[in-house]
Coordinates of C-alpha atoms in Angstrom, one line a residue:
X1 CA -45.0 -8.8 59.5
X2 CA -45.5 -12.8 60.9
X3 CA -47.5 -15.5 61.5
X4 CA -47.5 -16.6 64.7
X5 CA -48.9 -20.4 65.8
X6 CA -49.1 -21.2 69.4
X7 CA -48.2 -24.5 70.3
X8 CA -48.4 -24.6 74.1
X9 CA -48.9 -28.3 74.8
X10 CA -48.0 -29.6 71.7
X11 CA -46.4 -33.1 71.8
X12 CA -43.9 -34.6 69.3
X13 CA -45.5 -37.5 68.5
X14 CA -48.4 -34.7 67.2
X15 CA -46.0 -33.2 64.3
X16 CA -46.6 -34.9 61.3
X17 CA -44.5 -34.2 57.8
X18 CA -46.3 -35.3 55.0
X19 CA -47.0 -34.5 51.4
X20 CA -50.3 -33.9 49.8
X21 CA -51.0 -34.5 46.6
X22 CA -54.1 -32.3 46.7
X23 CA -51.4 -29.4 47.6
X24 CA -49.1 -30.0 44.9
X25 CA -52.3 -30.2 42.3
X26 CA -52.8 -26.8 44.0
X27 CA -49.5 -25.6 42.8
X28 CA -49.4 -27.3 39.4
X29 CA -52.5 -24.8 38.9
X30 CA -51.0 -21.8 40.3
X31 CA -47.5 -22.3 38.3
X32 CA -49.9 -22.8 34.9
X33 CA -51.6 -19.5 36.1
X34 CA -48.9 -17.5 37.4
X35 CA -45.2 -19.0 35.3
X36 CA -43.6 -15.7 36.3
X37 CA -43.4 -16.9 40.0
X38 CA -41.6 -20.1 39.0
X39 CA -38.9 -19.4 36.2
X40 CA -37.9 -23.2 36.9
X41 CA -40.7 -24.6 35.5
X42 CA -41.0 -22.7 32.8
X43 CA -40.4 -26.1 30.7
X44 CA -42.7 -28.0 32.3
X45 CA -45.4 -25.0 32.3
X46 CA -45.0 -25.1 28.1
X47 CA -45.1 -28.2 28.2
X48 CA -48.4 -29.1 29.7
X49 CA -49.8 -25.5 28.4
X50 CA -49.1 -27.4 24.6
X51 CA -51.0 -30.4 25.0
X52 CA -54.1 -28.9 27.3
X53 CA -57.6 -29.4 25.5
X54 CA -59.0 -26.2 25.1
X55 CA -61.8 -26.8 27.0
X56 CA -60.2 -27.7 30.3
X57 CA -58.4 -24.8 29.8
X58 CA -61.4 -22.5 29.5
X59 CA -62.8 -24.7 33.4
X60 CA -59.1 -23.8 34.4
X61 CA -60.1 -19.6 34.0
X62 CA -63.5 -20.1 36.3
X63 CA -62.0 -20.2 39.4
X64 CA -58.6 -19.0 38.9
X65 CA -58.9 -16.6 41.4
X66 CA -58.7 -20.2 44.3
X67 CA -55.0 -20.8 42.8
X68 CA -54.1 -17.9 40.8
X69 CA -53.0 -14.9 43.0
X70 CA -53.7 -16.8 46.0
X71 CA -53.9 -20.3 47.1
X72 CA -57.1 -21.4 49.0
X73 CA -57.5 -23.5 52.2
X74 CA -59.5 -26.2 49.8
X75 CA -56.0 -27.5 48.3
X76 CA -55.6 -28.8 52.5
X77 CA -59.1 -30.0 53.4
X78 CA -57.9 -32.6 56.0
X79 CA -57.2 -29.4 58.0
X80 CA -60.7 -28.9 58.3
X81 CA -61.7 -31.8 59.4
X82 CA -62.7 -32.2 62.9
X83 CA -60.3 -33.3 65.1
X84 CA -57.4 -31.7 64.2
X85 CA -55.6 -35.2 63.8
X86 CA -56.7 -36.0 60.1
X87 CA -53.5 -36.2 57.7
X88 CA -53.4 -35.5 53.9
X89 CA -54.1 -38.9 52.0
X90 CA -52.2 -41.2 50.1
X91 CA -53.6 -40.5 47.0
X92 CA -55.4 -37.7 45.1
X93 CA -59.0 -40.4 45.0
X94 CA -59.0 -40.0 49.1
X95 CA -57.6 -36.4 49.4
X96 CA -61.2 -35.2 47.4
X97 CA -63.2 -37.2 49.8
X98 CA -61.6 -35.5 52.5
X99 CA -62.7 -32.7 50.5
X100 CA -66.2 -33.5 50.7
X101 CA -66.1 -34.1 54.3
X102 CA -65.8 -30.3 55.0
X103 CA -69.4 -28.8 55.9
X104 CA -71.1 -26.2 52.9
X105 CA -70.5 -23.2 55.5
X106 CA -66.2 -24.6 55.7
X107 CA -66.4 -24.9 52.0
X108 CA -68.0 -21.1 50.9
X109 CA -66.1 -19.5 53.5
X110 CA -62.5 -21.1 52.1
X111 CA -63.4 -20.7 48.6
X112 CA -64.6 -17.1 49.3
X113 CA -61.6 -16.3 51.7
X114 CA -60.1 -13.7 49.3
X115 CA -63.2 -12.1 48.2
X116 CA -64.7 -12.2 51.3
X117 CA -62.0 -12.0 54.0
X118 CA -64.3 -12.4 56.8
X119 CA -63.5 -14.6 59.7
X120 CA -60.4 -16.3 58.8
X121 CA -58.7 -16.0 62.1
X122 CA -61.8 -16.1 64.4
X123 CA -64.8 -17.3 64.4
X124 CA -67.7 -14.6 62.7
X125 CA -70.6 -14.8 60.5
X126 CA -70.2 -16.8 57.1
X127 CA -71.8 -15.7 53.7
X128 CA -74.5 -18.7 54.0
X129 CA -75.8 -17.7 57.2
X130 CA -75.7 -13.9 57.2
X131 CA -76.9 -11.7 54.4
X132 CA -74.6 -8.4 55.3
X133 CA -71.4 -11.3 54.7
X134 CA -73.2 -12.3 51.4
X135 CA -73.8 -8.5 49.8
X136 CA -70.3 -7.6 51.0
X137 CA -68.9 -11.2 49.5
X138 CA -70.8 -10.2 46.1
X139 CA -69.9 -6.7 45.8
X140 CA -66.0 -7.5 46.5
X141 CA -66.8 -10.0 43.8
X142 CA -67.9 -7.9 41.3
X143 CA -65.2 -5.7 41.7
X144 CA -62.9 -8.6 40.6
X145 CA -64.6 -9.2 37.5
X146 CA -67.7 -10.6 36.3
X147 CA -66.3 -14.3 36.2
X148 CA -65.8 -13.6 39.6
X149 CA -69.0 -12.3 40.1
X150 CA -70.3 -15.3 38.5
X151 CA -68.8 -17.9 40.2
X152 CA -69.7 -16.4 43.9
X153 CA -73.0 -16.6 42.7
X154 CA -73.1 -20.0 41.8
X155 CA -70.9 -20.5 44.6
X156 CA -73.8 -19.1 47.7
X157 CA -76.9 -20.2 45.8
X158 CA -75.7 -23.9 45.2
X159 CA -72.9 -25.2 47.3
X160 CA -73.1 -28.6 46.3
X161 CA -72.8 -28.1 42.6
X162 CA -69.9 -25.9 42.4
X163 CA -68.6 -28.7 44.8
X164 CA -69.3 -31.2 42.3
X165 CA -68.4 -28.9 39.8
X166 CA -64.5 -28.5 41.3
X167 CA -63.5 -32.2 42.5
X168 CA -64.4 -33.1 38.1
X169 CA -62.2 -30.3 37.6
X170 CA -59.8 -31.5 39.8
X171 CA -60.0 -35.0 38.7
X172 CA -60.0 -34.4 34.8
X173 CA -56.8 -32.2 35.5
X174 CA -55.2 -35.1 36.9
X175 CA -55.7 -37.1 33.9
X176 CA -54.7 -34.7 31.9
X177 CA -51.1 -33.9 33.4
X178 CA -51.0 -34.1 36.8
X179 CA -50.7 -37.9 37.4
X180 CA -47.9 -37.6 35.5
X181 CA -46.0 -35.3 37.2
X182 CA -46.7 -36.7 40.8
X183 CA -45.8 -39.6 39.7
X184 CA -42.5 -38.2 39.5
X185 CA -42.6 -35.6 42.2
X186 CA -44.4 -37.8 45.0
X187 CA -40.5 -39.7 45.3
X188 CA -38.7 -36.7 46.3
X189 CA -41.2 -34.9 49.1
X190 CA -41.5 -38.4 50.4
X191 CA -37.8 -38.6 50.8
X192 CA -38.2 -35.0 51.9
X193 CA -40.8 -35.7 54.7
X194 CA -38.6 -38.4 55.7
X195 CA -35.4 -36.4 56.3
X196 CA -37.4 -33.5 58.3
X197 CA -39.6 -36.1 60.2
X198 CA -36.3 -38.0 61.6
X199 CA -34.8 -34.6 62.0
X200 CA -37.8 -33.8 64.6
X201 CA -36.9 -36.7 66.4
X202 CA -33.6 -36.5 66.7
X203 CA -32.4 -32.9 66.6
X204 CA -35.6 -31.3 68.0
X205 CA -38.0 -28.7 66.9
X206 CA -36.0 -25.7 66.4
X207 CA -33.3 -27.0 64.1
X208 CA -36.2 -29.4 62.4
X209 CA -38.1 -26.4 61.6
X210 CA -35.1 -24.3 60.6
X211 CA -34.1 -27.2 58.1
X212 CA -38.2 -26.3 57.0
X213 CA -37.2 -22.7 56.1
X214 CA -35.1 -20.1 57.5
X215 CA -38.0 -18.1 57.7
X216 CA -39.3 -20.0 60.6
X217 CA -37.8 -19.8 64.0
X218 CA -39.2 -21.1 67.3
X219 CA -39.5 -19.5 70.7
X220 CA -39.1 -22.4 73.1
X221 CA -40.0 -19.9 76.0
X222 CA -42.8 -18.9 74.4
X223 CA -44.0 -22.0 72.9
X224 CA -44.9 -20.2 69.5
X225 CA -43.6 -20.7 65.8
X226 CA -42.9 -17.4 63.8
X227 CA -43.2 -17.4 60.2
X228 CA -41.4 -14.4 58.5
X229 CA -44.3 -13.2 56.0
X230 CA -45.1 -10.1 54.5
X231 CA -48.9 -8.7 55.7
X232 CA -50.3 -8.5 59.2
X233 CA -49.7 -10.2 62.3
X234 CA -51.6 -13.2 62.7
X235 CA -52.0 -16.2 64.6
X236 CA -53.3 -19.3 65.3
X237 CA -52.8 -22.4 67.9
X238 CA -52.5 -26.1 67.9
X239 CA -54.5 -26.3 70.5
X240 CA -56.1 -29.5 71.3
X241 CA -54.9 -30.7 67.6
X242 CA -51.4 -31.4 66.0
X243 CA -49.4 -29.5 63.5
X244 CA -48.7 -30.5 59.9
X245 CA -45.9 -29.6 58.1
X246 CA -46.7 -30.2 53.9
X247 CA -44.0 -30.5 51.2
X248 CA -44.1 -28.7 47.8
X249 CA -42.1 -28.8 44.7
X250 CA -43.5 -27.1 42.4
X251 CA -44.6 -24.1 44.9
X252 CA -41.0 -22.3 44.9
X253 CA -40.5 -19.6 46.6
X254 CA -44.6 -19.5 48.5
X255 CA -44.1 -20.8 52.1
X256 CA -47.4 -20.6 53.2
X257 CA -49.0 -21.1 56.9
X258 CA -52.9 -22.1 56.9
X259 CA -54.0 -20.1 60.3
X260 CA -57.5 -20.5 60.0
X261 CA -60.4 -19.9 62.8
X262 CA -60.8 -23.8 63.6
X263 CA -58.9 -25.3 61.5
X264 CA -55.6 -27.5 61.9
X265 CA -52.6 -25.4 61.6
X266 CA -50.2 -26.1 58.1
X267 CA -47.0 -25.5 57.5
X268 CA -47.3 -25.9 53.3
X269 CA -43.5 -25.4 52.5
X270 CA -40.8 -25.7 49.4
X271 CA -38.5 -28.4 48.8
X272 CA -35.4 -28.7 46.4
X273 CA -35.6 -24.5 45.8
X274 CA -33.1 -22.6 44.3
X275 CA -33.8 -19.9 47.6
X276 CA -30.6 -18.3 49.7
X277 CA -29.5 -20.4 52.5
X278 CA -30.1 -17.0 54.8
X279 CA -32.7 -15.2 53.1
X280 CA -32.9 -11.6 54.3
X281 CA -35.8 -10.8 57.1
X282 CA -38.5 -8.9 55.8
X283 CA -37.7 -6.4 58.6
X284 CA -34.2 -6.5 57.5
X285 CA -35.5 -6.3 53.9
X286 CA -37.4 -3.3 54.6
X287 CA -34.5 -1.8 56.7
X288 CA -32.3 -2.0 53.6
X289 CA -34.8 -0.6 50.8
X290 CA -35.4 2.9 53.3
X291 CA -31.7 2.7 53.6
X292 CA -31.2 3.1 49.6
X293 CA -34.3 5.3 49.3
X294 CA -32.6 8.5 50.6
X295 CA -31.1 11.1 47.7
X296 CA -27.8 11.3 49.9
X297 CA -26.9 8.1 50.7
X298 CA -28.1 7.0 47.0
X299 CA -25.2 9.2 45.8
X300 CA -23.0 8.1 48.3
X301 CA -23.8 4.4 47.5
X302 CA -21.8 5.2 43.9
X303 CA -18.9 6.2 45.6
X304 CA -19.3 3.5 47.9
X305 CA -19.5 0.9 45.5
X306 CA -16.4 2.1 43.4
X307 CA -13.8 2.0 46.4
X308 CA -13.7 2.4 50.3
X309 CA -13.6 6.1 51.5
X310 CA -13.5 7.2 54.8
X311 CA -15.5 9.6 56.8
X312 CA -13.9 12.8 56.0
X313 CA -13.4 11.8 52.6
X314 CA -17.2 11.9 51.9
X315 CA -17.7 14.5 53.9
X316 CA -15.6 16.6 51.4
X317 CA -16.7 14.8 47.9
X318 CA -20.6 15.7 49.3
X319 CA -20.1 19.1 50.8
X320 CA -21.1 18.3 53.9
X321 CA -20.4 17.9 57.5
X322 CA -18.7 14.9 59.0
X323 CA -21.4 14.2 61.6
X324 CA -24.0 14.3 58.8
X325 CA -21.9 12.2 56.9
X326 CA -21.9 9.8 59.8
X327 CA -25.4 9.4 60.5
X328 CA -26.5 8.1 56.6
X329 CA -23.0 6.0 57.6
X330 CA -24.6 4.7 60.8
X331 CA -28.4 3.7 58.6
X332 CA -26.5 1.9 55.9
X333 CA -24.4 0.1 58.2
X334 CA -27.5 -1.0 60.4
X335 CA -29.4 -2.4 57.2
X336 CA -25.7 -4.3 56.4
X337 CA -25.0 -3.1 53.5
X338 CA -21.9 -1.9 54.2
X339 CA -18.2 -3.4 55.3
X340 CA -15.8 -1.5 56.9
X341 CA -11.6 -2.1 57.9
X342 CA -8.9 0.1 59.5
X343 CA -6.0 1.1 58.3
X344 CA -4.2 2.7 60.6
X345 CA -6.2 5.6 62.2
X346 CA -8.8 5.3 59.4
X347 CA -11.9 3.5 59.4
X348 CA -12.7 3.1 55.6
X349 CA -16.3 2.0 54.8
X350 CA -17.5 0.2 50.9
X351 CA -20.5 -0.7 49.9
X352 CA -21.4 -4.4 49.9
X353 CA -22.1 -5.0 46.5
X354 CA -23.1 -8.9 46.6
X355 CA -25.8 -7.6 49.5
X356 CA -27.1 -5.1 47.2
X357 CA -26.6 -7.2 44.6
X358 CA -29.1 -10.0 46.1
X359 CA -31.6 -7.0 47.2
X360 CA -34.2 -8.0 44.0
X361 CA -34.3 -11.4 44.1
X362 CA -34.7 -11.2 48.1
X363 CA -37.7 -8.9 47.3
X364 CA -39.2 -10.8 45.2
X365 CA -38.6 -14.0 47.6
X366 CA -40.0 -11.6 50.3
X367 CA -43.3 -10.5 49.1
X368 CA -44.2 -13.8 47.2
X369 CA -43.2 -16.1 50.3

């Protein structure tokens, strides 16, 4: 449950920390679509959903599916170019021409990377070039939907229109409300990139990157980053390139890593969030939720949470054997969920209520990282 990016050879002077406004246009999108993930912008979501022309929200519900559930590898384009040196620009103007600077086959394959899912992490047949990845591509498509449908469509018979198609989109969105907010966001994740940039150079990678996210440690040994995520194990590698590490504030609680075949590897992080200094590991996460699931040591949690007890006490109160008694003991104490003192010859065990307690919003944190 990770994301793993090889960076055997990587200098420092090839880490770079800097925001994108491309990215945070991105998340603006995916906070209009999705306002349940980000209960802090709930004002600024009403807000700008007030004051949208209809229209532009009608072009906002043809591609959804880039920014909605997901977020696609075209909000970072400057991975893709060649290189592996290219940095996010200044502005949102040069970010789209970086966006245009990816080839059709970069393009399709990013904007059909959740429909498709073919090739991300190596290098395979795209749905330009080989018809079995264009019928699979359309028939996952359909099965989303006939927007969907549509769009893929469009999307394989005529690259460069839906490409002009998107950057107006993404430039008549910027007029309409995302100027505005950059303008005031594009202050802090510079002051942001500052702080974790001079916190590469002076403290070094591993507390840099912990400052990034708890959910990303760094095997020195091993030269590889981890990223705590929810889904398979994946990788990529800096290889001959750098590594980029991207600011969001508006993109609360998704830490995302872009580990595409060829690409530059992203680090595309939150700022300012209202997250747990230590949030729970998902493996931890995972340890706890079995822990609870179990009849027995449900019940025992209510006694648990009520006052300490000790072994034979529950023993007695749940008719069963000490030893048994023990053993759901032993698997709630291994997920940490419980405390436990002595008094005298007793060992008295209680629940940890603030643990439990935090085991939603941790969940929540967990799968939508």
């Amino acid at each position: 449950m990770s994301v793993h990016i090889d960076i055997t050879g990587l200098r420092p002077e090839e880490i770079a920390v800097v925001p994108s406004p491309l990215a945070e246009l991105g998340m603006a999108l995916h906070a209009l679509s999705e306002p349940g993930h980000h209960p802090g912008l709930q004002g600024w979501v009403t807000g700008v959903t007030a004051r949208l022309d209809p229209h532009l929200a009608d072009r906002m519900c043809e591609a959804d599916f880039l920014w909605r559930s997901t977020f696609s590898d075209l909000f970072l384009p400057f991975a893709g170019v060649p290189g592996g040196s290219t940095l996010p620009g200044g502005t949102l103007a040069e970010e789209l021409d970086l966006l245009d600077k990816l080839s059709d086959e970069q393009f399709v394959d990013a904007a059909l990377e959740f429909t498709c899912a073919v090739g991300y992490g190596s290098c395979g047949p795209t749905a330009l070039s080989d018809p079995e990845v264009r019928r699979r591509a359309l028939d996952l498509a359909a099965a989303r939907g006939p927007q969907q449908l549509r769009f893929s469509r469009r999307l394989l018979g005529d690259p460069p229109s839906i490409r002009a198609w998107l950057r107006q989109f993404l430039q008549d969105c910027d007029e309409a409300f995302f100027a505005e907010a950059w303008s005031r966001l594009r202050h802090q994740l510079a002051a942001d990139a500052r702080l974790k940039t001079d916190l590469f150079r002076r403290k070094g990678m591993s507390e840099a990157l912990a400052a990034v996210s708890p959910a990303i440690t760094l095997d020195e040994a091993a030269a590889r980053i981890t990223v705590d995520k929810l889904g398979g194990d994946d990788g990529t590698s800096t290889g001959d390139g750098g590594l980029l590490l991207v600011p969001t504030s508006l993109g609360w609680p998704h830490l995302m890593v872009l580990h595409r075949h060829g690409w530059q590897p992203v680090l595309h992080y939150p700022v300012g969030s209202p997250e747990l200094a230590a949030p729970a590991k998902l493996e931890q996460l995972a340890l706890r939720m079995t822990a609870l699931s179990h009849p027995v040591r449900m019940r025992m949690c209510r006694n648990l949470a009520r006052s300490a007890y000790t072994t034979g006490e529950l023993a007695q109160v749940h008719g069963m054997t000490a030893p048994e008694i023990s053993r759901h003991l032993a698997v709630l104490k291994k997920a940490g969920l419980l405390t436990t003192r002595r008094r005298g010859r007793y060992v008295l065990h209680q629940l940890d209520v603030t643990v439990v307690a935090r085991l939603g919003s941790e969940f929540l944190e967990g799968i939508l990282r």
